[in-house]
XYZ file of C-alpha atoms in Angstrom:
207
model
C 87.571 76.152 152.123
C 88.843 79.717 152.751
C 92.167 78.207 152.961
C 91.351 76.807 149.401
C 89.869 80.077 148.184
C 93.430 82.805 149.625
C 95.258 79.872 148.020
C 93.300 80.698 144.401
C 93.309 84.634 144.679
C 97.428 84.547 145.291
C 97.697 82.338 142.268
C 95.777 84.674 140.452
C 97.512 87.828 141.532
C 100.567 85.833 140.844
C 99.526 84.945 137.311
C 98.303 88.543 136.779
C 101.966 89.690 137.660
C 103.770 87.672 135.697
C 101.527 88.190 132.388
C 102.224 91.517 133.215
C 106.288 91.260 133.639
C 106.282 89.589 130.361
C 104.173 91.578 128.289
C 106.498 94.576 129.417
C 109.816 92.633 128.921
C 108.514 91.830 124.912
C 107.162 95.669 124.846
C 110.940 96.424 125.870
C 112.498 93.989 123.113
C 110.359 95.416 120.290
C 111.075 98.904 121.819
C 114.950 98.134 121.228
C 114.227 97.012 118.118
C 112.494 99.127 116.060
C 114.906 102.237 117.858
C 117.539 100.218 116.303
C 116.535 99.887 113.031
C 115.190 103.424 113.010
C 118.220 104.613 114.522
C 120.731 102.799 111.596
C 118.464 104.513 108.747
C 118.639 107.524 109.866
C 122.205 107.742 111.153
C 122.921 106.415 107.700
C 120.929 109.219 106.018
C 122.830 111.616 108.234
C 126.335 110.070 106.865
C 125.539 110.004 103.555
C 124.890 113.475 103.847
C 128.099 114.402 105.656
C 129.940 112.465 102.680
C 127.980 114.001 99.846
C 128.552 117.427 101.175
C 132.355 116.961 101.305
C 132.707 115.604 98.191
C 130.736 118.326 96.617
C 133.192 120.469 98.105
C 135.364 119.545 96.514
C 138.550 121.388 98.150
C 138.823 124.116 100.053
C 138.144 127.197 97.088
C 135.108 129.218 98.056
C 132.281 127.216 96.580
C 130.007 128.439 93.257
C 126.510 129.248 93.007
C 125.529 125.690 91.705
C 127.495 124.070 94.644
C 125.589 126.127 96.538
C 122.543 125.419 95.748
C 123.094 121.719 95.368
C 124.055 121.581 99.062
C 121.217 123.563 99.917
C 119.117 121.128 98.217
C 121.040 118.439 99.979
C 120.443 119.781 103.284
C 116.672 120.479 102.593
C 116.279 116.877 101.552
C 118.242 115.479 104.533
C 116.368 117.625 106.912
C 112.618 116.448 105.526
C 113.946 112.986 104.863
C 115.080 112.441 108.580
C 111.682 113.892 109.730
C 109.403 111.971 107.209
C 111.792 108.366 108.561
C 111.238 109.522 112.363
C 107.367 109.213 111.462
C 107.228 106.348 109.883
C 109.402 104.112 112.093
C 106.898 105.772 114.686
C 103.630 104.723 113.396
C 105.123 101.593 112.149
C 105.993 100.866 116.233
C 102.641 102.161 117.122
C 100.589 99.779 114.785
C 103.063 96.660 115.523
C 102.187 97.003 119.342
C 98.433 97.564 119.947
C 97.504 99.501 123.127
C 100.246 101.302 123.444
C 99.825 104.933 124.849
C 101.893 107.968 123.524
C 104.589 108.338 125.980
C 105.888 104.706 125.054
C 106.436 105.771 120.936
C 107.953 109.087 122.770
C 110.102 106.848 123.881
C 111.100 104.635 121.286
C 111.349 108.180 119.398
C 114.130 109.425 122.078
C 115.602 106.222 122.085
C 116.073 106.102 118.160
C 117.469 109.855 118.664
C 120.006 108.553 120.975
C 121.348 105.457 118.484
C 120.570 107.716 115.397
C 123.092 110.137 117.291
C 125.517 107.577 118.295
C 126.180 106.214 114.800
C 126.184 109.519 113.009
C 128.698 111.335 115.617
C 130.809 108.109 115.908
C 130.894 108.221 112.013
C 131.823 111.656 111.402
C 134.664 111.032 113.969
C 136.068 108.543 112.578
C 135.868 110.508 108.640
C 137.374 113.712 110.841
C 140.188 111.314 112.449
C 140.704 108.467 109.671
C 138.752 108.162 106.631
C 139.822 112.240 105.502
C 142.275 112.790 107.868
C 144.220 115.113 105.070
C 141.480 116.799 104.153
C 140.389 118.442 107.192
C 144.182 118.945 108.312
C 144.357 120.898 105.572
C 141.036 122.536 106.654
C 142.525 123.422 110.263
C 146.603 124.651 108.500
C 143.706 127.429 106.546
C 142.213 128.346 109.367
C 145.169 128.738 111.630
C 147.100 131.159 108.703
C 143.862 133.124 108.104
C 143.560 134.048 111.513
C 147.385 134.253 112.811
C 147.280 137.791 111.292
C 144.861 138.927 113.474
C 145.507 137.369 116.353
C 148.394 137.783 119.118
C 150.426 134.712 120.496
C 148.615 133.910 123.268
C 144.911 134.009 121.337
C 147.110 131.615 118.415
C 148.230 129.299 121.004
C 144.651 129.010 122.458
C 143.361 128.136 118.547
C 146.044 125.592 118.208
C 144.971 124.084 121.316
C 140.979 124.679 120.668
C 142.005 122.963 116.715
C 143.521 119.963 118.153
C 140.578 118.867 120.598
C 138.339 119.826 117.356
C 137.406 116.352 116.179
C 136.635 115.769 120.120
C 134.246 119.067 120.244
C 132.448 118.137 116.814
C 131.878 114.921 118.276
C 130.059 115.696 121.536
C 128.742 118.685 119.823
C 126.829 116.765 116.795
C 126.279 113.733 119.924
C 124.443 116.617 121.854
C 122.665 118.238 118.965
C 120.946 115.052 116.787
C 119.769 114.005 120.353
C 117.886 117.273 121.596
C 116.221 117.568 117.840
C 115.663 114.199 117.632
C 113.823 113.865 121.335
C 112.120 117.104 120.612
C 110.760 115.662 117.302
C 109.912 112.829 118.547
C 107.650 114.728 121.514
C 105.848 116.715 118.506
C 105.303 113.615 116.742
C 104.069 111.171 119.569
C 101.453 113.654 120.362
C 98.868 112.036 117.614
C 101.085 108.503 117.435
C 98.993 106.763 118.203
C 96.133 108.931 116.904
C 93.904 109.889 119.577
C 89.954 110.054 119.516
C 88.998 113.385 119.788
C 85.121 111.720 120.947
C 86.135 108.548 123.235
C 84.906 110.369 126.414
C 82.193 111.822 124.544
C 79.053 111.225 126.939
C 76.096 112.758 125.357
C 73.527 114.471 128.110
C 71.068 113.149 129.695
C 67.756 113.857 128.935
């Protein structure tokens, strides 16, 4: 009979276990998930950006007031438009798995920062290295004649060098940058995804 009875209990704790496994192996899936299709919106939204700013450009002449102010207004919307999507895609993770705490949507946040960052940094690599190759050659021969007058052979030669990693150091530098705001934002936001109950340990006194 007690035979009969440890036998029971390690079923049990075995059962318990591997409930437990799987409900964190499909928490892990949907995690994936939802950071990837968060991360492809707003990596797109990021791109889109990139390319509507450089064909507002134009060229390379000093840009007018309106262009100004259209790429402000560009900016302003990508900005608030990448915050308002982190949100959503948040709550949206937060409602599709019940009973999850705030550190998990912190990190499906980070982990859409991280894929958001990947796509957008790959992107504008591949627009610096390919897609307008001509363009920002052109954007690097200005640079170099702008500043050769000021500069003596050995600073020039350090540009030339510093100008042909560029596309490299945009990379890792846009990589690094989407990431830390897009972790930190998703640390700000988490902190009320889900919401929290400012009463559930409420105990009233006494009497």
């Amino acid at each position: 009979m007690l035979a009969q009875t440890s036998m029971q209990r390690y079923e049990l704790f075995f059962y318990l276990c591997t409930y437990k496994l799987n409900i964190m192996e499909d928490l892990k899936k949907n995690m994936w998930n939802a950071a990837g299709t968060a991360g492809l919106a707003l990596g797109a939204v990021s791109s889109a950006y990139l390319f509507a700013g450089q064909a507002l450009s134009g060229g390379l002449d000093q840009a007018v007031f309106w262009q100004q102010i259209v790429a402000f207004a560009l900016w302003s919307a990508k900005f608030v438009g990448c915050i308002w999507l982190m949100k959503i895609f948040m709550t949206k993770f937060a409602k599709d798995n019940e009973g999850i705490d705030n550190k998990t949507v912190f990190r499906m946040g980070a982990l859409t920062a991280l894929l958001s960052a990947l796509m957008f940094s790959g992107i504008s690599l591949a627009n610096m290295l390919y897609i307008s190759a001509e363009y920002y050659d052109t954007v690097y021969q200005t640079l170099a004649q702008q500043m050769s007058a000021t500069l003596d052979s050995n600073s020039l030669s350090m540009l030339e060098r510093v100008i042909d990693n560029m596309p490299q150091i945009i990379f890792f530098y846009n990589l690094s940058y989407c990431f830390l705001f897009g972790t930190a934002l998703s640390a700000i936001l988490s902190r009320n995804i889900p919401a929290k109950d400012p009463f559930a340990d409420y105990k009233p006194d006494e009497q």
